[in-house]
Each structure stands twice: as C-alpha cells, then as structure tokens.
Short mmCIF file of C-alpha atoms in Angstrom, two decimals:
data_model
loop_
_atom_site.label_atom_id
_atom_site.label_comp_id
_atom_site.label_asym_id
_atom_site.label_seq_id
_atom_site.Cartn_x
_atom_site.Cartn_y
_atom_site.Cartn_z
CA MET A 1 117.49 55.05 86.55
CA ARG A 2 120.94 56.43 86.70
CA LEU A 3 121.65 59.20 89.40
CA LYS A 4 125.16 58.74 90.49
CA ASN A 5 128.36 58.00 88.40
CA LYS A 6 129.92 54.64 89.13
CA ASN A 7 133.94 53.96 89.50
CA LEU A 8 135.49 54.16 86.13
CA GLU A 9 136.87 50.13 85.53
CA ILE A 10 140.31 49.76 84.78
CA PRO A 11 140.35 46.33 82.64
CA HIS A 12 143.99 45.26 82.86
CA ASP A 13 143.86 44.14 78.85
CA ASN A 14 142.46 47.50 77.78
CA ILE A 15 143.68 50.09 80.57
CA PHE A 16 142.01 53.46 78.59
CA LEU A 17 138.67 51.45 77.29
CA ASN A 18 137.20 54.21 80.10
CA ASP A 19 140.00 56.98 79.32
CA LYS A 20 137.31 59.59 79.37
CA LEU A 21 139.53 62.65 79.99
CA GLN A 22 142.18 61.40 77.56
CA ARG A 23 144.92 61.39 79.72
CA ILE A 24 146.53 58.27 77.95
CA ASN A 25 149.54 60.09 76.61
CA SER A 26 150.11 61.59 80.13
CA VAL A 27 150.05 58.05 81.86
CA LYS A 28 152.43 56.49 79.02
CA ASN A 29 155.14 58.94 79.40
CA LEU A 30 154.85 58.70 83.18
CA THR A 31 154.93 54.71 83.45
CA LEU A 32 158.08 55.54 81.31
CA LEU A 33 159.64 57.98 84.17
CA LEU A 34 158.81 55.74 86.77
CA ARG A 35 160.46 52.74 85.38
CA ASN A 36 163.44 54.47 84.64
CA VAL A 37 163.62 56.72 87.61
CA SER A 38 165.93 56.10 90.81
CA SER A 39 164.97 54.38 94.12
CA PRO A 40 163.86 54.78 96.84
CA LEU A 41 161.84 57.73 96.15
CA VAL A 42 158.46 59.38 96.79
CA PHE A 43 156.62 60.57 93.69
CA SER A 44 153.23 62.71 94.27
CA VAL A 45 150.23 63.59 92.35
CA ASN A 46 148.90 66.82 93.06
CA ALA A 47 145.36 68.15 91.99
CA PRO A 48 142.60 69.38 93.63
CA TRP A 49 139.76 67.27 95.31
CA GLY A 50 137.27 66.18 92.20
CA ALA A 51 139.49 66.39 89.45
CA GLY A 52 140.14 62.94 88.84
CA LYS A 53 142.98 61.63 90.38
CA THR A 54 141.70 57.55 91.53
CA THR A 55 141.26 57.14 88.03
CA TYR A 56 144.61 58.62 86.91
CA LEU A 57 146.28 56.39 89.56
CA LYS A 58 144.40 53.47 89.02
CA MET A 59 145.92 54.06 85.28
CA LEU A 60 149.08 54.41 85.63
CA HIS A 61 149.57 51.48 88.25
CA ALA A 62 147.79 49.35 85.47
CA SER A 63 150.47 50.93 83.44
CA LEU A 64 153.55 49.27 84.65
CA ILE A 65 151.62 45.76 85.68
CA ALA A 66 151.54 45.82 82.14
CA GLU A 67 155.12 46.39 81.53
CA ASN A 68 155.40 43.44 84.10
CA SER A 69 156.27 45.39 86.74
CA LYS A 70 155.37 44.79 90.11
CA SER A 71 153.14 47.43 91.45
CA ILE A 72 150.34 47.55 94.49
CA TYR A 73 147.99 50.28 94.97
CA PHE A 74 145.60 50.72 98.37
CA SER A 75 143.30 53.44 99.22
CA ALA A 76 144.56 55.64 102.71
CA TRP A 77 141.56 56.79 103.49
CA GLU A 78 140.06 53.38 103.38
CA THR A 79 143.16 51.95 105.95
CA ASP A 80 142.97 54.69 108.09
CA PHE A 81 141.35 53.27 110.95
CA ALA A 82 144.83 51.37 111.93
CA VAL A 83 146.80 52.28 114.93
CA ASP A 84 149.98 52.13 112.79
CA PRO A 85 149.69 53.11 109.26
CA LEU A 86 152.77 50.29 108.64
CA LEU A 87 150.07 47.58 109.91
CA ALA A 88 148.16 49.04 106.57
CA PHE A 89 151.70 49.06 104.64
CA LEU A 90 152.22 45.66 105.82
CA GLY A 91 148.65 44.44 105.55
CA GLU A 92 148.61 45.42 101.96
CA MET A 93 151.80 44.42 100.66
CA ASN A 94 151.38 40.80 102.58
CA SER A 95 148.23 40.30 100.66
CA SER A 96 149.53 41.65 96.93
CA LEU A 97 153.08 40.39 97.49
CA SER A 98 152.16 36.22 97.77
CA ARG A 99 150.98 36.19 94.35
CA PHE A 100 155.39 37.45 93.22
CA LEU A 101 156.80 35.45 96.16
CA VAL A 102 155.37 32.40 94.98
CA GLY A 103 158.24 29.51 94.95
CA ASP A 104 160.99 31.38 95.86
CA SER A 105 161.99 29.72 99.76
CA LYS A 106 164.52 32.71 100.51
CA LYS A 107 162.00 35.43 99.48
CA LEU A 108 159.02 34.06 101.68
CA LYS A 109 161.73 33.52 104.74
CA ALA A 110 162.77 37.19 104.37
CA TRP A 111 158.93 38.55 103.81
CA ARG A 112 158.00 36.84 107.05
CA LYS A 113 160.83 38.61 109.29
CA VAL A 114 160.08 41.73 107.88
CA LYS A 115 156.60 41.37 108.79
CA ALA A 116 157.86 39.83 112.47
CA ALA A 117 159.68 43.27 112.52
CA GLY A 118 157.48 45.39 111.96
CA VAL A 119 155.42 43.79 114.18
CA HIS A 120 157.88 44.56 116.80
CA ILE A 121 158.34 47.91 115.49
CA MET A 122 154.20 48.72 116.25
CA ARG A 123 154.53 46.47 119.59
CA ARG A 124 157.15 48.64 121.10
CA SER A 125 155.99 52.11 120.86
CA ILE A 126 151.97 50.68 123.11
CA PRO A 127 153.89 50.26 126.84
CA VAL A 128 155.21 53.69 127.30
CA GLY A 129 151.92 55.72 125.73
CA VAL A 130 150.08 53.08 128.33
CA LYS A 131 152.05 53.93 130.86
CA LEU A 132 151.92 57.55 130.51
CA ALA A 133 148.30 57.51 129.85
CA THR A 134 147.57 55.43 133.43
CA ALA A 135 150.40 58.05 134.74
CA GLY A 136 148.04 60.81 133.84
CA LEU A 137 144.69 59.23 135.27
CA ILE A 138 146.38 59.16 138.82
CA ASP A 139 145.18 61.50 141.15
CA ALA A 140 147.85 64.32 141.49
CA ASP A 141 147.25 64.98 146.04
CA LYS A 142 147.60 61.19 146.06
CA LEU A 143 151.06 60.72 144.69
CA VAL A 144 153.54 60.72 147.30
CA GLU A 145 157.51 61.75 146.09
CA ASP A 146 158.66 58.26 145.85
CA GLU A 147 155.66 56.96 143.88
CA VAL A 148 156.68 60.01 141.20
CA GLY A 149 160.01 58.91 140.93
CA LYS A 150 159.16 55.12 140.54
CA VAL A 151 156.69 55.97 138.28
CA THR A 152 159.19 57.98 136.38
CA GLU A 153 162.11 55.77 136.89
CA SER A 154 160.15 53.32 135.29
CA LEU A 155 158.83 55.40 132.02
CA SER A 156 161.97 56.00 131.53
CA LYS A 157 164.13 52.85 131.46
CA ASP A 158 160.63 52.10 129.43
CA VAL A 159 161.65 54.79 126.76
CA ILE A 160 165.25 54.20 126.62
CA ASP A 161 164.65 50.03 126.34
CA ALA A 162 162.31 50.61 123.04
CA TYR A 163 164.50 52.89 121.74
CA SER A 164 167.10 50.40 121.44
CA LYS A 165 165.25 47.55 120.61
CA ASN A 166 163.30 50.06 118.07
CA LYS A 167 165.97 50.47 116.04
CA GLU A 168 167.11 47.22 116.38
CA ALA A 169 163.59 46.16 114.45
CA ILE A 170 164.42 48.79 111.98
CA SER A 171 167.87 48.03 111.17
CA GLU A 172 166.02 44.04 110.35
CA PHE A 173 162.77 45.53 109.22
CA LYS A 174 164.84 47.37 106.36
CA LYS A 175 167.43 44.56 105.81
CA ASN A 176 164.67 41.96 104.93
CA VAL A 177 162.66 43.92 103.23
CA SER A 178 165.44 44.84 100.32
CA GLU A 179 166.54 40.90 100.42
CA VAL A 180 162.94 40.48 99.30
CA LEU A 181 163.48 43.48 96.53
CA ARG A 182 166.50 41.86 95.32
CA ALA A 183 166.87 40.70 91.79
CA ALA A 184 168.31 37.16 90.27
CA ASP A 185 170.71 38.83 89.31
CA GLY A 186 171.77 40.52 92.97
CA GLY A 187 170.65 43.97 91.55
CA VAL A 188 167.14 45.24 93.13
CA GLU A 189 164.05 44.94 91.30
CA LYS A 190 161.13 47.82 91.83
CA LEU A 191 158.58 47.96 93.73
CA TYR A 192 155.44 50.81 93.00
CA ILE A 193 153.24 51.00 96.03
CA PHE A 194 150.52 53.41 94.99
CA VAL A 195 148.58 55.33 97.89
CA ASP A 196 145.56 56.66 97.26
CA GLU A 197 143.46 59.62 99.09
CA LEU A 198 146.15 60.54 101.44
CA ASP A 199 144.17 63.94 101.63
CA ARG A 200 141.22 62.12 103.08
CA CYS A 201 142.96 60.73 106.17
CA ARG A 202 142.33 62.19 109.55
CA PRO A 203 145.08 64.68 109.75
CA THR A 204 146.89 62.35 112.39
CA TYR A 205 147.03 59.17 110.09
CA ALA A 206 148.15 61.25 107.13
CA ILE A 207 151.15 62.61 108.91
CA GLU A 208 152.14 58.97 110.56
CA LEU A 209 152.13 57.96 107.01
CA LEU A 210 153.78 59.94 105.49
CA GLU A 211 156.56 59.59 108.56
CA ARG A 212 156.77 55.97 108.10
CA VAL A 213 157.29 56.11 104.40
CA LYS A 214 160.44 58.88 104.68
CA HIS A 215 161.97 57.14 107.44
CA LEU A 216 161.29 53.46 107.59
CA LEU A 217 160.16 52.33 104.17
CA ASP A 218 163.29 54.73 102.66
CA ILE A 219 164.73 51.27 100.50
CA GLU A 220 166.59 51.05 97.88
CA GLY A 221 163.77 49.26 95.00
CA LEU A 222 160.93 51.02 97.18
CA VAL A 223 159.07 53.64 94.97
CA PHE A 224 155.39 55.39 96.34
CA VAL A 225 153.57 57.06 94.71
CA LEU A 226 150.92 59.38 96.68
CA ALA A 227 147.91 61.02 95.19
CA LEU A 228 147.08 64.07 97.36
CA ASP A 229 145.66 67.97 97.25
CA LYS A 230 148.18 69.51 98.31
CA VAL A 231 146.67 72.41 99.83
CA GLN A 232 144.18 69.89 101.73
CA LEU A 233 147.18 67.58 103.07
CA ALA A 234 148.58 71.10 104.76
CA HIS A 235 145.53 72.27 106.41
CA SER A 236 145.55 68.18 108.09
CA VAL A 237 149.41 69.56 108.58
CA LYS A 238 148.63 72.48 110.27
CA ALA A 239 145.78 71.35 112.51
CA VAL A 240 148.33 69.29 114.06
CA TYR A 241 151.21 71.68 114.54
CA GLY A 242 149.13 75.00 114.70
CA ALA A 243 148.20 77.53 111.90
CA ASP A 244 151.64 79.64 112.08
CA PHE A 245 153.42 75.81 110.37
CA ASP A 246 155.44 76.12 107.45
CA ALA A 247 153.07 72.75 106.22
CA LEU A 248 154.39 73.32 102.64
CA GLY A 249 158.20 73.51 103.34
CA TYR A 250 156.83 70.17 106.23
CA LEU A 251 154.95 68.43 103.52
CA ARG A 252 158.41 68.93 101.18
CA ARG A 253 160.52 67.25 102.78
CA PHE A 254 158.61 63.80 102.11
CA ILE A 255 157.99 64.67 98.50
CA ASP A 256 160.64 63.95 95.77
CA ILE A 257 159.32 64.74 93.17
CA GLU A 258 156.29 66.22 92.73
CA PHE A 259 153.87 66.69 89.36
CA SER A 260 150.72 68.04 88.94
CA LEU A 261 147.58 66.97 86.95
CA PRO A 262 147.49 68.40 84.13
CA SER A 263 143.54 70.00 83.48
CA THR A 264 141.83 68.73 80.64
CA GLY A 265 139.25 69.73 78.69
CA THR A 266 135.80 69.09 80.34
CA GLU A 267 133.88 68.22 76.83
CA PHE A 268 134.69 64.94 76.82
CA PHE A 269 133.75 63.95 80.31
CA ILE A 270 130.36 65.93 79.86
CA ASN A 271 129.54 63.99 76.76
CA HIS A 272 130.39 60.96 78.58
CA LEU A 273 128.10 61.98 81.64
CA PHE A 274 125.06 62.66 79.11
CA ASP A 275 125.34 58.69 78.27
CA HIS A 276 125.95 57.88 81.37
CA PHE A 277 123.46 59.02 83.03
CA GLU A 278 120.51 58.30 80.08
CA LEU A 279 119.32 62.48 79.52
CA ASP A 280 119.80 61.37 75.70
CA GLU A 281 117.11 58.69 76.41
CA TYR A 282 115.19 60.82 78.77
CA PHE A 283 115.42 63.72 75.88
CA GLY A 284 114.25 61.32 73.29
CA GLY A 285 110.59 61.19 74.27
CA ARG A 286 110.50 65.13 74.57
CA THR A 287 108.43 65.40 70.92
CA ALA A 288 106.19 68.40 72.28
CA GLY A 289 106.57 71.74 70.75
CA GLU A 290 109.57 73.42 72.08
CA THR A 291 111.06 71.17 74.48
CA VAL A 292 112.75 69.07 71.07
CA TYR A 293 115.13 72.17 71.75
CA ASP A 294 116.15 71.38 75.58
CA ARG A 295 118.78 68.25 74.97
CA GLU A 296 120.74 70.56 72.49
CA SER A 297 120.25 73.50 75.20
CA LEU A 298 121.15 71.69 78.28
CA LEU A 299 123.89 70.31 76.55
CA ASN A 300 125.30 73.64 75.02
CA SER A 301 125.12 75.33 78.85
CA LEU A 302 126.30 72.99 80.46
CA LYS A 303 129.87 72.85 78.25
CA VAL A 304 130.08 76.48 79.27
CA VAL A 305 128.87 76.53 82.88
CA CYS A 306 131.04 73.64 83.62
CA SER A 307 134.57 75.51 82.58
CA GLY A 308 136.71 75.78 85.54
CA MET A 309 134.97 72.93 87.47
CA SER A 310 136.14 70.19 89.05
CA LEU A 311 135.34 66.43 87.87
CA ARG A 312 133.83 66.00 90.66
CA SER A 313 131.71 68.70 91.05
CA ILE A 314 130.59 67.93 87.34
CA GLU A 315 129.02 64.46 88.74
CA GLN A 316 127.12 66.38 91.18
CA LEU A 317 125.81 68.60 88.69
CA PHE A 318 125.17 65.96 86.55
CA SER A 319 122.86 64.06 89.42
CA LYS A 320 120.81 67.18 90.32
CA ILE A 321 119.84 67.60 87.08
CA LYS A 322 119.21 64.46 86.71
CA LEU A 323 116.62 64.41 89.59
CA ILE A 324 114.93 67.38 88.36
CA SER A 325 114.20 65.52 84.90
CA LEU A 326 112.31 63.31 86.72
CA THR A 327 109.58 65.60 87.83
CA VAL A 328 109.56 67.19 84.08
CA ALA A 329 107.00 65.73 82.45
CA ASN A 330 107.31 64.41 78.73
CA ASN A 331 104.76 67.94 77.76
CA GLN A 332 106.90 70.02 79.96
CA TYR A 333 109.04 72.71 78.67
CA PHE A 334 112.24 71.82 80.85
CA PHE A 335 113.94 75.79 80.89
CA PRO A 336 117.39 73.65 80.92
CA GLU A 337 119.50 77.20 80.44
CA PHE A 338 117.94 78.46 83.15
CA MET A 339 117.40 75.02 85.39
CA VAL A 340 121.55 74.74 84.86
CA PHE A 341 121.53 79.05 85.41
CA LEU A 342 119.75 78.44 89.02
CA LEU A 343 121.89 75.38 90.53
CA SER A 344 124.73 77.63 89.31
CA VAL A 345 124.18 80.86 91.15
CA LYS A 346 122.09 78.34 94.38
CA ASP A 347 126.07 77.13 94.58
CA ASN A 348 127.74 79.93 93.92
CA TYR A 349 126.14 83.14 95.05
CA PRO A 350 123.59 81.20 97.89
CA LYS A 351 122.75 84.90 99.25
CA ILE A 352 121.46 86.48 95.95
CA TYR A 353 119.95 82.90 94.89
CA SER A 354 117.84 82.87 98.36
CA GLU A 355 116.60 86.28 98.04
CA PHE A 356 115.37 85.71 94.73
CA SER A 357 113.55 82.12 95.21
CA ARG A 358 111.67 84.73 97.87
CA GLN A 359 108.18 85.27 95.38
CA GLU A 360 108.24 88.28 96.34
CA ALA A 361 111.83 89.59 95.77
CA ASP A 362 112.59 91.19 92.36
CA GLY A 363 115.60 89.88 89.72
CA LYS A 364 118.10 93.06 89.55
CA GLU A 365 120.53 91.14 91.33
CA LEU A 366 119.79 87.95 89.43
CA LEU A 367 120.40 89.85 86.77
CA SER A 368 123.67 90.95 87.45
CA LEU A 369 124.94 87.45 87.75
CA ILE A 370 123.54 86.47 84.01
CA ASP A 371 127.67 87.73 82.62
CA LYS A 372 129.50 86.00 85.10
CA VAL A 373 127.84 82.39 84.62
CA PHE A 374 127.54 82.72 81.60
CA PRO A 375 129.98 85.20 79.88
CA GLY A 376 131.81 85.04 75.96
CA GLY A 377 130.77 86.34 72.95
CA ASP A 378 130.03 83.76 70.49
CA ASP A 379 126.35 84.09 69.38
CA GLN A 380 124.72 80.99 71.35
CA SER A 381 126.30 83.22 74.20
CA VAL A 382 124.81 86.07 73.38
CA TRP A 383 121.14 84.59 73.37
CA THR A 384 121.48 82.35 76.36
CA ARG A 385 122.36 85.37 77.98
CA GLN A 386 119.17 87.81 76.18
CA TYR A 387 116.71 84.28 77.15
CA LEU A 388 118.22 84.31 80.42
CA GLU A 389 116.68 88.06 81.25
CA ALA A 390 114.07 86.79 79.17
CA VAL A 391 112.60 84.10 81.42
CA ILE A 392 113.91 85.93 85.17
CA VAL A 393 111.80 88.83 84.31
CA SER A 394 108.29 87.00 82.53
CA GLY A 395 109.09 84.46 85.73
CA LYS A 396 108.81 87.31 87.85
CA MET A 397 105.61 88.69 86.39
CA ARG A 398 103.63 86.99 89.16
CA GLY A 399 105.65 87.89 92.45
CA ALA A 400 107.01 90.85 91.56
CA ARG A 401 104.79 92.42 88.67
CA SER A 402 105.73 95.94 89.15
CA TRP A 403 109.91 95.38 88.85
CA SER A 404 109.08 93.19 85.72
CA GLU A 405 106.65 95.46 84.06
CA ASN A 406 109.68 99.12 85.17
CA HIS A 407 112.04 96.33 83.38
CA VAL A 408 110.04 95.40 79.89
CA MET A 409 109.39 99.62 80.04
CA LEU A 410 112.91 99.86 80.19
CA LEU A 411 113.92 97.71 77.07
CA LYS A 412 111.27 99.14 75.17
CA GLY A 413 113.03 102.82 75.97
CA ILE A 414 115.66 101.59 74.84
CA VAL A 415 114.35 99.87 71.42
CA ASN A 416 113.30 102.93 70.76
CA SER A 417 115.50 105.09 71.20
CA ASN A 418 118.24 106.54 68.97
CA MET A 419 121.32 106.71 71.42
CA VAL A 420 122.13 103.21 71.91
CA ALA A 421 125.18 101.67 70.72
CA PRO A 422 123.75 98.73 68.10
CA GLU A 423 124.72 95.53 70.35
CA LYS A 424 122.22 96.87 73.35
CA LEU A 425 119.38 98.15 71.03
CA GLU A 426 119.63 94.40 69.60
CA HIS A 427 120.03 92.90 73.17
CA SER A 428 116.46 95.29 74.10
CA ARG A 429 114.86 94.20 71.03
CA ARG A 430 115.47 90.09 71.22
CA VAL A 431 114.88 90.19 75.21
CA LEU A 432 111.37 91.92 74.80
CA GLU A 433 110.48 89.16 71.80
CA LEU A 434 111.13 86.58 74.05
CA ILE A 435 109.32 87.82 76.62
CA GLN A 436 106.29 88.43 74.50
CA ASN A 437 106.26 85.16 73.43
CA MET A 438 106.77 83.00 76.59
CA ASN A 439 103.83 85.61 77.96
CA ARG A 440 101.81 83.96 74.99
CA MET A 441 102.73 80.43 75.82
CA GLY A 442 102.04 80.38 79.22
CA GLY A 443 100.83 83.55 80.74
CA SER A 444 104.57 83.69 82.49
CA VAL A 445 107.79 81.20 83.49
CA PRO A 446 106.18 79.40 86.10
CA LEU A 447 108.86 80.27 88.29
CA VAL A 448 107.29 78.66 91.63
CA GLU A 449 107.42 75.32 89.89
CA LEU A 450 110.78 75.21 88.78
CA LEU A 451 112.34 76.91 91.91
CA SER A 452 110.26 74.17 93.77
CA ARG A 453 112.65 71.03 91.98
CA ILE A 454 116.04 73.09 92.72
CA GLU A 455 114.74 73.53 96.35
CA MET A 456 113.72 69.68 96.78
CA LEU A 457 117.61 68.99 96.02
CA SER A 458 118.30 70.74 99.60
CA ASN A 459 116.92 67.42 101.04
CA PHE A 460 119.38 65.22 98.80
CA ASN A 461 123.70 64.64 99.65
CA PHE A 462 125.52 65.05 96.91
CA ASP A 463 129.13 64.43 98.26
#
C-alpha cells in the first residue's frame, strides 16, 4: 500500500529510465552547454518549489559523469547544520574527489593543503567572534575605562591579524585547488559541483554559501550548478538584510547564467503517479454498477485540476486520493469528480469549503467555483460541470433542503422556458436528469459521508 511517491532513482547505466516529464532533450542540451562553457562559472537552475528541480539536477549530474566529467552532487539543505558552508564543501569534495585522485601523489598533496587552508580560513573567524560575544556579556557598569581600552585594543589586534592570515590562507587555498584541477597537458580540468535545495536552507546559511562560492571558490575549472527558487531565496535574503533590500539585484551578483526550468505537461506525470499509487489495482476491483467508470472519471478529473499545479502539489493530491480510496468499499460509489473538486476547493478556497461543509449551509458559493476548477468547452468538461452541479444540489437535499428544492424549481423553469439560449436549456435539462438519477439510486448523494473523508485528511501532514 503506497501512500507516498518515493524519490526517483537515476541509474547511471540508464539515466532517463524514470524521466516521467520527458526532459531528456533539455538535459542533453544543458550537458553540452556546461561541458563547453568557460569557467569559473555559477549556473542556476531556477524553478518554483515542487517543479522537479532535484530530479532534473540529478539527471544532469549523471549525464556529465556519463561523459567522463568530474561531478559532485550534494544537498545544501542537508548540510545547513554546519557552522560554515565551506566545511560542507570540503567534506563533500573530500569524499568525492578521493576516487579521482587515487595514484596521483602530486594532486593528493595539493588536496591536503586545500583542506588545511580551508580549516585555517574557518578557524580564523572564531577568536574574534568569541571575544565579541564575551564582551557583550560583561556588565557595562563594572567596566572601567582602562578595561574597555584593553578589550578594544585586543579586539583590534585580533581583527587585523585574522585578516592578514585569512588572506594568506585564501591564496593558498585557491592555488592548491587549481593544482588539484590541473590536467596532464597543463590545462585545467572542469569540476562540476551541483548544489541542490539552496532555497530550503536557513537564510544566513544560504547567503554564506553564495558568498563562499563567489569569493572563495571563484577558481578556474570550478562550475557550480545551483538549484533554487529565486523568489523564495530572495525572501531569505530580505529576512537577513531587510524588507526594502534589493534581493534580486543581490542574487544577480552571484549567478553568472540563470536557466529557468521549462514547465512540462503533467499528463505523463499523472499517469506515472496513477500507476505508482496502485490506483489501477484498486479500481480494477470495482465492478458494481456505475463504479466501473470511477477510474476513467478520476483520471480525467485529475488531468484538468492538476493543470498548472506544481509536481509536488500533484503528488500530495494523489496521496490524499489514495487515503480516501482506502475508506471506500468496492461496492460504494467513489464520486471521483466531486472528491477531486472538493479537495481543490478546500486547498484554494478554504472559507467557501468550510461554509459548505456545515450541514445547514446551501451550495450557492460552491456552485460558483465549478467553472473555475473545471473550465473548458470540450464535452468532458461540460459534462463534469453538469455532474458537479447535480451532486451539490442532491447532496444538500438533507441539510439545506429548501435551497436544493428552489434550485430544482429554477432548473425546471429554464427547461420549460422558450426564452433561454439552447446551451443553457440543455445544461439545465441534463442537470435535472442527473439529480433525479442520483435521488433514485440512494435517496440523495451521501454528502456528510463524503465530507467526513475529506475532513479525515486534516489529521495528516502531506508536506
């Protein structure tokens, strides 16, 4: 029983095996670009949260390795516990570069010097910070003038000494990184460093990481590929520097080339999730009456509602539907279009959903959302809108009967009128017919039961 979509694996012998969004051509083009571009370079892959950046980055990383390029991948979010992002870089590079440097004593020696210089750079910032913190804890009333002078003099000396030694360490660091990247012919080999989930890091860490990349790792041969949501990262920058700070301008200082991940059709992804969540297996066991059509109805509804949603949001929607399906017996009606509609309304129009869920409330506001959730002029969309109107009116027969009966009378008035457009006449006639069928089958739509399944989801965390 699968309730969550697992992270896609990227087999190195078949990189695009699980490319459910058909991004193979984009990855191949970017692979060629990165192999031919001059270094040093900071390249960003920009897309909103949940758009598939991680999978894309991993395919790009694997594609470069397949071309015999040296490439390292790590998640910034998984390392933002580190005091200094440089520590994370050195750690990831140390574990990855070891296999590239085996048997090359000259490069191994240079790499040891890189690590030593890196540790020195990080250590240099500690004494001053500790003393500043200590000074802040001293009771100002007890500090006599000469003591203040001593603290100031000591701090000034530490700052100057730290700056000079840090400058030397940075020079040593860069020189030896260049030595590690030196090719046999005397040229420079590229090393690609993929940094994922930068926008999920705590703001200070994300900014420090960018600073390290631009000022300390701005070395010929290094190509950084950052996956980020630029809008979200800009919020992190403003959280540190203030709401009026030009965050986007600040980010442009660090990124040389920005690539916006192209949006892709969701149909392939939906079909993949339908299979992954084993929904075919579930619907295959539904053979009673109208339940045999539930699979197709659900799939068609999802393709409409998921249009424009992020991939992560689509996954979460599938998780919810899977949970709901486990509460519906094989001989019970699933009401797939209505369940998808309610889930969408609950997420996007929570106040209207909350009001509708009260048993005595009418369905007028909910009816007004049908066209927004299920737009389109094709036959399937037209039928879905008619069906949803019928379900809402039938479902409210028990809690808001007078409203439902008045709506039925309104529909009958339209059907019996000679003064309305043919499309409106046909719509009203079809909705009336559906309401009558629903009421005959079970007295009315079991709205309370359906809403209880939606409310059950409130007890789960899908983030």
